[in-house]
Amino acid sequence: MTTFTFGQKGESLASEAHNAPAPSMVGTSVITLDDLSIEQIRELLDKARYIDTHRKEVAHTCDGRVLATLFYEPSTRTRLSFETAMLRLGGKVIGFAGAQLASVTKGESISDTLKTVSNYVDVVAIRHPKEGAALVAADAASVPVINAGDGGHMHPTQTLADLATLRSRFGRVNHLTIGLCGDLTFGRTVHSLIETLCRFGDVRFVLISPKELRTPQYVLNRINATEDCSYVEVSDLSEVIGDLDALYMTRVQKERFFNEDDYLRLRDTYILDAAKLALAKPDMAVLHPLPRVNEIAKEVDDDPRAAYFEQVRNGMLMRMALESSVLGDELPGFADHENKEVMA
């Protein structure tokens, strides 16, 4: 079994949250989480926690606002989460799901679509199969654009959900050994999470994948550039699962493969079942961005270490926090609540 050691213990987010005021997010497009400061991310985590216990108070925060969900790629959870977030804040939603429903079928560019849609709405969430499409959209739009996933590049709001889940389980997002397992080449959620955790520091990454689906070099470079973060690459989940504080499972994504034979050969490489989970720490958290295929056995769902449906809830709460923040719509009672937390 591999052993991992730490330097100085990381502080909890709860104790760090009020060290510095977060700059305003009004009008900010979020293409990667590098577009937000650490203070802003902490504030979003605090807002999401507040929203969860003050649903009625925040129900009219975004009255009169309209969100456009422009999904050029199929999605269930992410699109519904963005839409539900705006509806729960009192706003409205327009959009499309599937490139076949957009004017792209007539030859319209992303840029022209965003320039048009900006006249209708206050904020846009966009998903696109091409890396960099969200940045093109943000450059063209006159309203904030939130990246809901662009190819194999980034998925910042899923990372916010992941951070919220880690925080709820451990009280912090650093001083952890985190295993990421499965498709680490095309998994945009993996890339976003690693890069963001490096900003918090003091994280040990265990990268578990077949050689065909290893982590891209630019992501490894980010870890190497962070003084108190490190990684190991392994192929055997059973060998390292006992060392992990959190295990982030991912599916092998059929839509990213050009050769179906390669997909069929690799799709069942890692399956987390009760037998493997028995090797893990009793308080380890199992995360998954969903949808799953068969990489997590259904028998794991009832284990208290399963946190992936908790991630779904946290994703909606974090998107509520983000949408209201980029619009500049203050959550009723949040400022007073935070002041009381500081005084306490």
Short mmCIF file of C-alpha atoms in Angstrom, two decimals:
data_model
loop_
_atom_site.label_atom_id
_atom_site.label_comp_id
_atom_site.label_asym_id
_atom_site.label_seq_id
_atom_site.Cartn_x
_atom_site.Cartn_y
_atom_site.Cartn_z
CA MET A 1 0.00 0.00 0.00
CA THR A 2 1.31 3.46 -0.90
CA THR A 3 1.75 5.92 1.97
CA PHE A 4 1.29 9.67 1.57
CA THR A 5 2.56 12.34 3.95
CA PHE A 6 1.59 15.96 4.44
CA GLY A 7 3.27 19.18 5.35
CA GLN A 8 1.50 21.77 7.47
CA LYS A 9 -2.15 21.00 8.03
CA GLY A 10 -4.52 23.06 5.91
CA GLU A 11 -6.98 25.37 7.60
CA SER A 12 -10.69 24.84 7.27
CA LEU A 13 -12.63 27.06 4.92
CA ALA A 14 -14.83 28.10 7.83
CA SER A 15 -11.89 29.72 9.59
CA GLU A 16 -10.47 31.29 6.41
CA ALA A 17 -13.70 32.59 4.94
CA HIS A 18 -13.62 36.07 6.48
CA ASN A 19 -9.90 36.86 6.31
CA ALA A 20 -10.42 39.14 3.33
CA PRO A 21 -13.53 40.60 1.69
CA ALA A 22 -14.41 39.05 -1.65
CA PRO A 23 -14.34 41.39 -4.66
CA SER A 24 -17.67 41.89 -6.39
CA MET A 25 -18.58 39.29 -9.02
CA VAL A 26 -21.10 41.52 -10.80
CA GLY A 27 -20.80 41.14 -14.56
CA THR A 28 -18.13 38.43 -14.30
CA SER A 29 -18.07 35.64 -16.87
CA VAL A 30 -16.89 32.33 -15.41
CA ILE A 31 -15.12 30.22 -18.02
CA THR A 32 -12.75 28.56 -15.57
CA LEU A 33 -12.53 29.01 -11.83
CA ASP A 34 -9.35 30.98 -12.44
CA ASP A 35 -11.79 33.77 -13.30
CA LEU A 36 -12.66 33.90 -9.59
CA SER A 37 -10.41 34.66 -6.64
CA ILE A 38 -10.10 32.27 -3.72
CA GLU A 39 -12.07 34.79 -1.64
CA GLN A 40 -14.88 34.78 -4.21
CA ILE A 41 -14.99 30.97 -4.24
CA ARG A 42 -15.18 30.93 -0.44
CA GLU A 43 -18.00 33.46 -0.55
CA LEU A 44 -19.91 31.29 -3.04
CA LEU A 45 -19.51 28.32 -0.69
CA ASP A 46 -20.84 30.43 2.19
CA LYS A 47 -23.75 31.69 0.08
CA ALA A 48 -24.70 28.17 -0.98
CA ARG A 49 -24.77 27.04 2.64
CA TYR A 50 -26.93 30.05 3.53
CA ILE A 51 -29.32 29.40 0.62
CA ASP A 52 -29.79 25.81 1.75
CA THR A 53 -31.25 26.94 5.08
CA HIS A 54 -33.04 30.08 3.86
CA ARG A 55 -35.00 28.91 0.80
CA LYS A 56 -38.01 31.16 1.42
CA GLU A 57 -35.90 34.22 2.11
CA VAL A 58 -34.03 33.96 -1.22
CA ALA A 59 -37.00 32.92 -3.37
CA HIS A 60 -37.34 36.37 -4.98
CA THR A 61 -33.67 37.31 -5.21
CA CYS A 62 -33.65 37.28 -9.03
CA ASP A 63 -37.20 38.46 -9.74
CA GLY A 64 -37.36 39.82 -13.28
CA ARG A 65 -34.13 38.16 -14.39
CA VAL A 66 -33.85 35.75 -17.32
CA LEU A 67 -31.26 32.99 -17.77
CA ALA A 68 -30.48 31.47 -21.19
CA THR A 69 -29.29 27.87 -21.20
CA LEU A 70 -27.57 27.28 -24.55
CA PHE A 71 -26.70 23.58 -24.59
CA TYR A 72 -25.10 22.48 -27.85
CA GLU A 73 -24.37 19.11 -26.25
CA PRO A 74 -26.77 16.72 -24.45
CA SER A 75 -27.16 17.24 -20.72
CA THR A 76 -29.68 16.35 -18.06
CA ARG A 77 -28.25 17.22 -14.65
CA THR A 78 -26.28 20.33 -15.53
CA ARG A 79 -29.00 21.97 -17.62
CA LEU A 80 -31.77 21.19 -15.16
CA SER A 81 -29.57 22.34 -12.29
CA PHE A 82 -28.89 25.72 -13.90
CA GLU A 83 -32.55 26.16 -14.73
CA THR A 84 -33.81 25.07 -11.33
CA ALA A 85 -31.31 27.40 -9.67
CA MET A 86 -32.71 30.42 -11.51
CA LEU A 87 -36.32 29.37 -10.96
CA ARG A 88 -35.73 28.94 -7.21
CA LEU A 89 -34.31 32.47 -7.14
CA GLY A 90 -37.47 33.84 -8.76
CA GLY A 91 -36.12 34.28 -12.28
CA LYS A 92 -37.12 32.77 -15.62
CA VAL A 93 -35.36 30.57 -18.17
CA ILE A 94 -35.17 30.32 -21.97
CA GLY A 95 -32.86 28.23 -24.13
CA PHE A 96 -32.34 25.07 -26.12
CA ALA A 97 -30.96 21.60 -25.52
CA GLY A 98 -29.18 20.13 -28.54
CA ALA A 99 -27.34 21.76 -31.44
CA GLN A 100 -30.06 20.57 -33.81
CA LEU A 101 -32.42 23.06 -32.16
CA ALA A 102 -30.10 26.03 -32.60
CA SER A 103 -29.40 28.31 -35.56
CA VAL A 104 -26.00 26.63 -35.84
CA THR A 105 -27.80 24.24 -38.21
CA LYS A 106 -28.26 27.26 -40.48
CA GLY A 107 -24.60 28.15 -40.24
CA GLU A 108 -24.79 30.79 -37.48
CA SER A 109 -21.62 31.25 -35.44
CA ILE A 110 -21.46 31.03 -31.66
CA SER A 111 -20.45 34.67 -31.62
CA ASP A 112 -23.55 35.81 -33.51
CA THR A 113 -25.81 33.61 -31.38
CA LEU A 114 -24.44 35.18 -28.19
CA LYS A 115 -24.70 38.71 -29.52
CA THR A 116 -28.34 38.00 -30.31
CA VAL A 117 -29.24 36.19 -27.10
CA SER A 118 -27.57 38.91 -24.99
CA ASN A 119 -30.43 41.20 -26.02
CA TYR A 120 -32.97 38.85 -24.45
CA VAL A 121 -31.42 37.77 -21.16
CA ASP A 122 -29.36 38.79 -18.14
CA VAL A 123 -27.01 35.79 -17.92
CA VAL A 124 -26.07 32.82 -20.12
CA ALA A 125 -25.03 29.26 -19.30
CA ILE A 126 -23.44 27.51 -22.28
CA ARG A 127 -22.33 23.94 -22.92
CA HIS A 128 -20.47 23.09 -26.10
CA PRO A 129 -18.49 20.06 -27.35
CA LYS A 130 -15.55 22.20 -28.53
CA GLU A 131 -12.86 23.34 -26.13
CA GLY A 132 -12.68 27.12 -26.00
CA ALA A 133 -16.27 27.67 -27.15
CA ALA A 134 -17.29 29.18 -23.81
CA LEU A 135 -14.53 31.79 -24.05
CA VAL A 136 -15.66 32.71 -27.57
CA ALA A 137 -19.19 33.08 -26.21
CA ALA A 138 -18.05 35.29 -23.33
CA ASP A 139 -16.07 37.55 -25.66
CA ALA A 140 -19.15 38.05 -27.85
CA ALA A 141 -21.80 38.44 -25.15
CA SER A 142 -22.77 41.66 -23.41
CA VAL A 143 -23.99 39.76 -20.32
CA PRO A 144 -22.16 37.33 -17.99
CA VAL A 145 -21.49 33.88 -19.45
CA ILE A 146 -21.06 30.78 -17.30
CA ASN A 147 -19.28 27.78 -18.76
CA ALA A 148 -21.43 24.67 -18.29
CA GLY A 149 -18.74 22.47 -19.88
CA ASP A 150 -16.68 22.92 -23.04
CA GLY A 151 -15.36 19.72 -24.58
CA GLY A 152 -12.70 18.06 -22.46
CA HIS A 153 -11.53 21.42 -21.10
CA MET A 154 -13.30 22.76 -18.00
CA HIS A 155 -16.52 22.44 -16.02
CA PRO A 156 -16.27 25.12 -13.32
CA THR A 157 -19.72 24.78 -11.77
CA GLN A 158 -19.27 21.04 -11.29
CA THR A 159 -16.05 21.87 -9.47
CA LEU A 160 -17.98 24.26 -7.22
CA ALA A 161 -20.33 21.38 -6.41
CA ASP A 162 -17.33 19.15 -5.71
CA LEU A 163 -15.76 21.74 -3.39
CA ALA A 164 -19.03 22.15 -1.50
CA THR A 165 -19.27 18.39 -1.05
CA LEU A 166 -15.69 18.07 0.19
CA ARG A 167 -16.29 20.94 2.58
CA SER A 168 -19.48 19.40 3.94
CA ARG A 169 -17.73 16.06 4.49
CA PHE A 170 -14.38 17.26 5.86
CA GLY A 171 -14.83 20.90 6.84
CA ARG A 172 -12.09 21.85 4.39
CA VAL A 173 -10.93 21.26 0.82
CA ASN A 174 -7.23 20.88 1.52
CA HIS A 175 -4.96 18.64 3.63
CA LEU A 176 -6.55 15.72 1.81
CA THR A 177 -5.45 12.76 -0.27
CA ILE A 178 -7.81 12.65 -3.24
CA GLY A 179 -7.99 9.84 -5.76
CA LEU A 180 -9.32 10.53 -9.24
CA CYS A 181 -10.23 7.39 -11.12
CA GLY A 182 -11.25 6.49 -14.67
CA ASP A 183 -11.14 8.76 -17.70
CA LEU A 184 -8.57 11.37 -16.73
CA THR A 185 -7.81 12.38 -20.33
CA PHE A 186 -11.20 13.66 -21.47
CA GLY A 187 -12.77 14.23 -18.04
CA ARG A 188 -13.24 18.00 -17.86
CA THR A 189 -14.57 17.69 -14.32
CA VAL A 190 -11.28 16.12 -13.27
CA HIS A 191 -9.21 18.85 -14.90
CA SER A 192 -11.26 21.63 -13.30
CA LEU A 193 -11.13 20.04 -9.86
CA ILE A 194 -7.38 19.43 -9.87
CA GLU A 195 -6.56 22.93 -11.05
CA THR A 196 -8.82 24.54 -8.46
CA LEU A 197 -7.64 22.38 -5.56
CA CYS A 198 -4.08 23.38 -6.43
CA ARG A 199 -5.05 26.96 -5.66
CA PHE A 200 -6.08 25.97 -2.14
CA GLY A 201 -2.90 23.92 -1.78
CA ASP A 202 -1.83 21.00 0.42
CA VAL A 203 -3.51 18.28 -1.62
CA ARG A 204 -2.08 14.92 -2.67
CA PHE A 205 -3.55 13.60 -5.91
CA VAL A 206 -3.65 9.89 -6.71
CA LEU A 207 -4.36 9.61 -10.45
CA ILE A 208 -5.83 6.19 -11.23
CA SER A 209 -6.30 5.33 -14.89
CA PRO A 210 -5.27 3.01 -17.72
CA LYS A 211 -2.30 4.32 -19.69
CA GLU A 212 -4.62 5.28 -22.57
CA LEU A 213 -6.59 7.70 -20.37
CA ARG A 214 -3.93 9.41 -18.30
CA THR A 215 -4.08 12.99 -17.07
CA PRO A 216 -3.04 15.60 -19.68
CA GLN A 217 0.40 17.11 -19.22
CA TYR A 218 -0.92 20.65 -18.76
CA VAL A 219 -2.86 19.48 -15.69
CA LEU A 220 0.19 17.68 -14.31
CA ASN A 221 2.18 20.86 -14.89
CA ARG A 222 -0.29 22.74 -12.71
CA ILE A 223 0.28 20.27 -9.87
CA ASN A 224 4.06 20.44 -10.30
CA ALA A 225 3.93 24.23 -10.20
CA THR A 226 2.18 24.16 -6.82
CA GLU A 227 4.75 23.84 -4.06
CA ASP A 228 2.66 21.92 -1.52
CA CYS A 229 0.74 19.67 -3.94
CA SER A 230 1.94 16.41 -5.47
CA TYR A 231 0.69 13.44 -7.47
CA VAL A 232 1.29 9.81 -8.27
CA GLU A 233 -0.05 7.94 -11.30
CA VAL A 234 -1.19 4.36 -10.74
CA SER A 235 -3.35 1.82 -12.53
CA ASP A 236 -4.62 -0.31 -9.61
CA LEU A 237 -7.47 1.18 -7.57
CA SER A 238 -7.37 -1.56 -4.93
CA GLU A 239 -3.73 -0.81 -4.19
CA VAL A 240 -4.36 2.80 -3.14
CA ILE A 241 -8.00 3.07 -2.05
CA GLY A 242 -7.10 2.58 1.62
CA ASP A 243 -4.98 5.76 1.59
CA LEU A 244 -7.67 8.03 0.17
CA ASP A 245 -9.79 10.62 1.97
CA ALA A 246 -11.95 11.05 -1.12
CA LEU A 247 -12.35 9.03 -4.31
CA TYR A 248 -13.60 10.84 -7.40
CA MET A 249 -14.93 8.25 -9.85
CA THR A 250 -15.58 9.08 -13.50
CA ARG A 251 -17.16 7.22 -16.38
CA VAL A 252 -15.31 6.40 -19.57
CA GLN A 253 -17.07 8.76 -21.98
CA LYS A 254 -18.24 7.02 -25.13
CA GLU A 255 -18.86 10.34 -26.87
CA ARG A 256 -15.14 11.22 -26.67
CA PHE A 257 -14.00 8.09 -28.54
CA PHE A 258 -13.63 7.81 -32.31
CA ASN A 259 -13.12 4.05 -32.13
CA GLU A 260 -15.89 2.07 -30.43
CA ASP A 261 -13.59 -0.91 -29.92
CA ASP A 262 -11.32 1.24 -27.76
CA TYR A 263 -14.31 2.40 -25.73
CA LEU A 264 -15.58 -1.15 -25.18
CA ARG A 265 -12.11 -2.28 -24.13
CA LEU A 266 -11.69 0.47 -21.54
CA ARG A 267 -15.17 1.18 -20.20
CA ASP A 268 -15.14 -1.46 -17.44
CA THR A 269 -11.55 -0.94 -16.30
CA TYR A 270 -12.66 0.35 -12.88
CA ILE A 271 -15.80 -0.68 -11.03
CA LEU A 272 -16.22 0.39 -7.42
CA ASP A 273 -18.19 -2.27 -5.55
CA ALA A 274 -18.67 -3.31 -1.94
CA ALA A 275 -15.54 -5.47 -1.98
CA LYS A 276 -13.28 -2.60 -3.02
CA LEU A 277 -15.06 -0.18 -0.69
CA ALA A 278 -14.30 -2.51 2.21
CA LEU A 279 -10.62 -1.59 1.73
CA ALA A 280 -11.32 2.13 2.18
CA LYS A 281 -11.33 4.36 5.25
CA PRO A 282 -14.65 4.39 7.14
CA ASP A 283 -15.05 8.13 6.49
CA MET A 284 -13.83 8.23 2.89
CA ALA A 285 -16.15 10.14 0.55
CA VAL A 286 -17.05 8.73 -2.87
CA LEU A 287 -17.77 11.44 -5.44
CA HIS A 288 -18.90 11.20 -9.06
CA PRO A 289 -19.96 14.01 -11.43
CA LEU A 290 -22.65 11.76 -12.96
CA PRO A 291 -24.04 10.28 -15.07
CA ARG A 292 -22.60 6.93 -14.09
CA VAL A 293 -22.75 3.85 -16.25
CA ASN A 294 -21.47 0.91 -14.24
CA GLU A 295 -18.28 2.28 -12.67
CA ILE A 296 -20.02 2.45 -9.28
CA ALA A 297 -22.14 -0.57 -8.37
CA LYS A 298 -25.65 0.21 -7.16
CA GLU A 299 -24.86 -1.54 -3.87
CA VAL A 300 -22.57 1.38 -3.01
CA ASP A 301 -25.48 3.86 -3.06
CA ASP A 302 -26.60 2.89 0.44
CA ASP A 303 -23.13 3.22 1.94
CA PRO A 304 -22.74 6.42 4.02
CA ARG A 305 -19.53 7.14 2.12
CA ALA A 306 -21.49 7.65 -1.12
CA ALA A 307 -21.62 11.41 -1.68
CA TYR A 308 -22.50 11.65 -5.38
CA PHE A 309 -26.19 12.45 -4.96
CA GLU A 310 -25.20 14.99 -2.33
CA GLN A 311 -23.08 16.56 -5.08
CA VAL A 312 -26.22 17.02 -7.19
CA ARG A 313 -27.89 19.04 -4.44
CA ASN A 314 -24.74 21.05 -3.83
CA GLY A 315 -24.47 21.77 -7.54
CA MET A 316 -27.87 23.45 -7.59
CA LEU A 317 -27.05 25.48 -4.47
CA MET A 318 -23.71 26.62 -5.87
CA ARG A 319 -25.33 27.63 -9.17
CA MET A 320 -27.90 29.65 -7.23
CA ALA A 321 -25.05 31.39 -5.44
CA LEU A 322 -23.14 32.00 -8.68
CA GLU A 323 -26.08 33.21 -10.76
CA SER A 324 -27.19 35.72 -8.14
CA SER A 325 -23.60 36.91 -7.62
CA VAL A 326 -22.74 37.63 -11.27
CA LEU A 327 -26.06 39.47 -11.56
CA GLY A 328 -25.37 41.53 -8.44
CA ASP A 329 -28.60 40.42 -6.80
CA GLU A 330 -28.02 40.31 -3.04
CA LEU A 331 -29.40 37.38 -1.07
CA PRO A 332 -31.79 38.83 1.53
CA GLY A 333 -30.32 38.41 5.00
CA PHE A 334 -26.98 36.97 3.88
CA ALA A 335 -24.82 39.94 4.85
CA ASP A 336 -26.33 40.12 8.34
CA HIS A 337 -25.95 36.36 8.71
CA GLU A 338 -22.27 36.53 7.77
CA ASN A 339 -21.66 39.42 10.17
CA LYS A 340 -23.16 37.35 12.98
CA GLU A 341 -20.93 34.43 12.00
CA VAL A 342 -17.87 36.69 12.26
CA MET A 343 -18.99 38.06 15.64
CA ALA A 344 -19.51 34.52 16.90
#
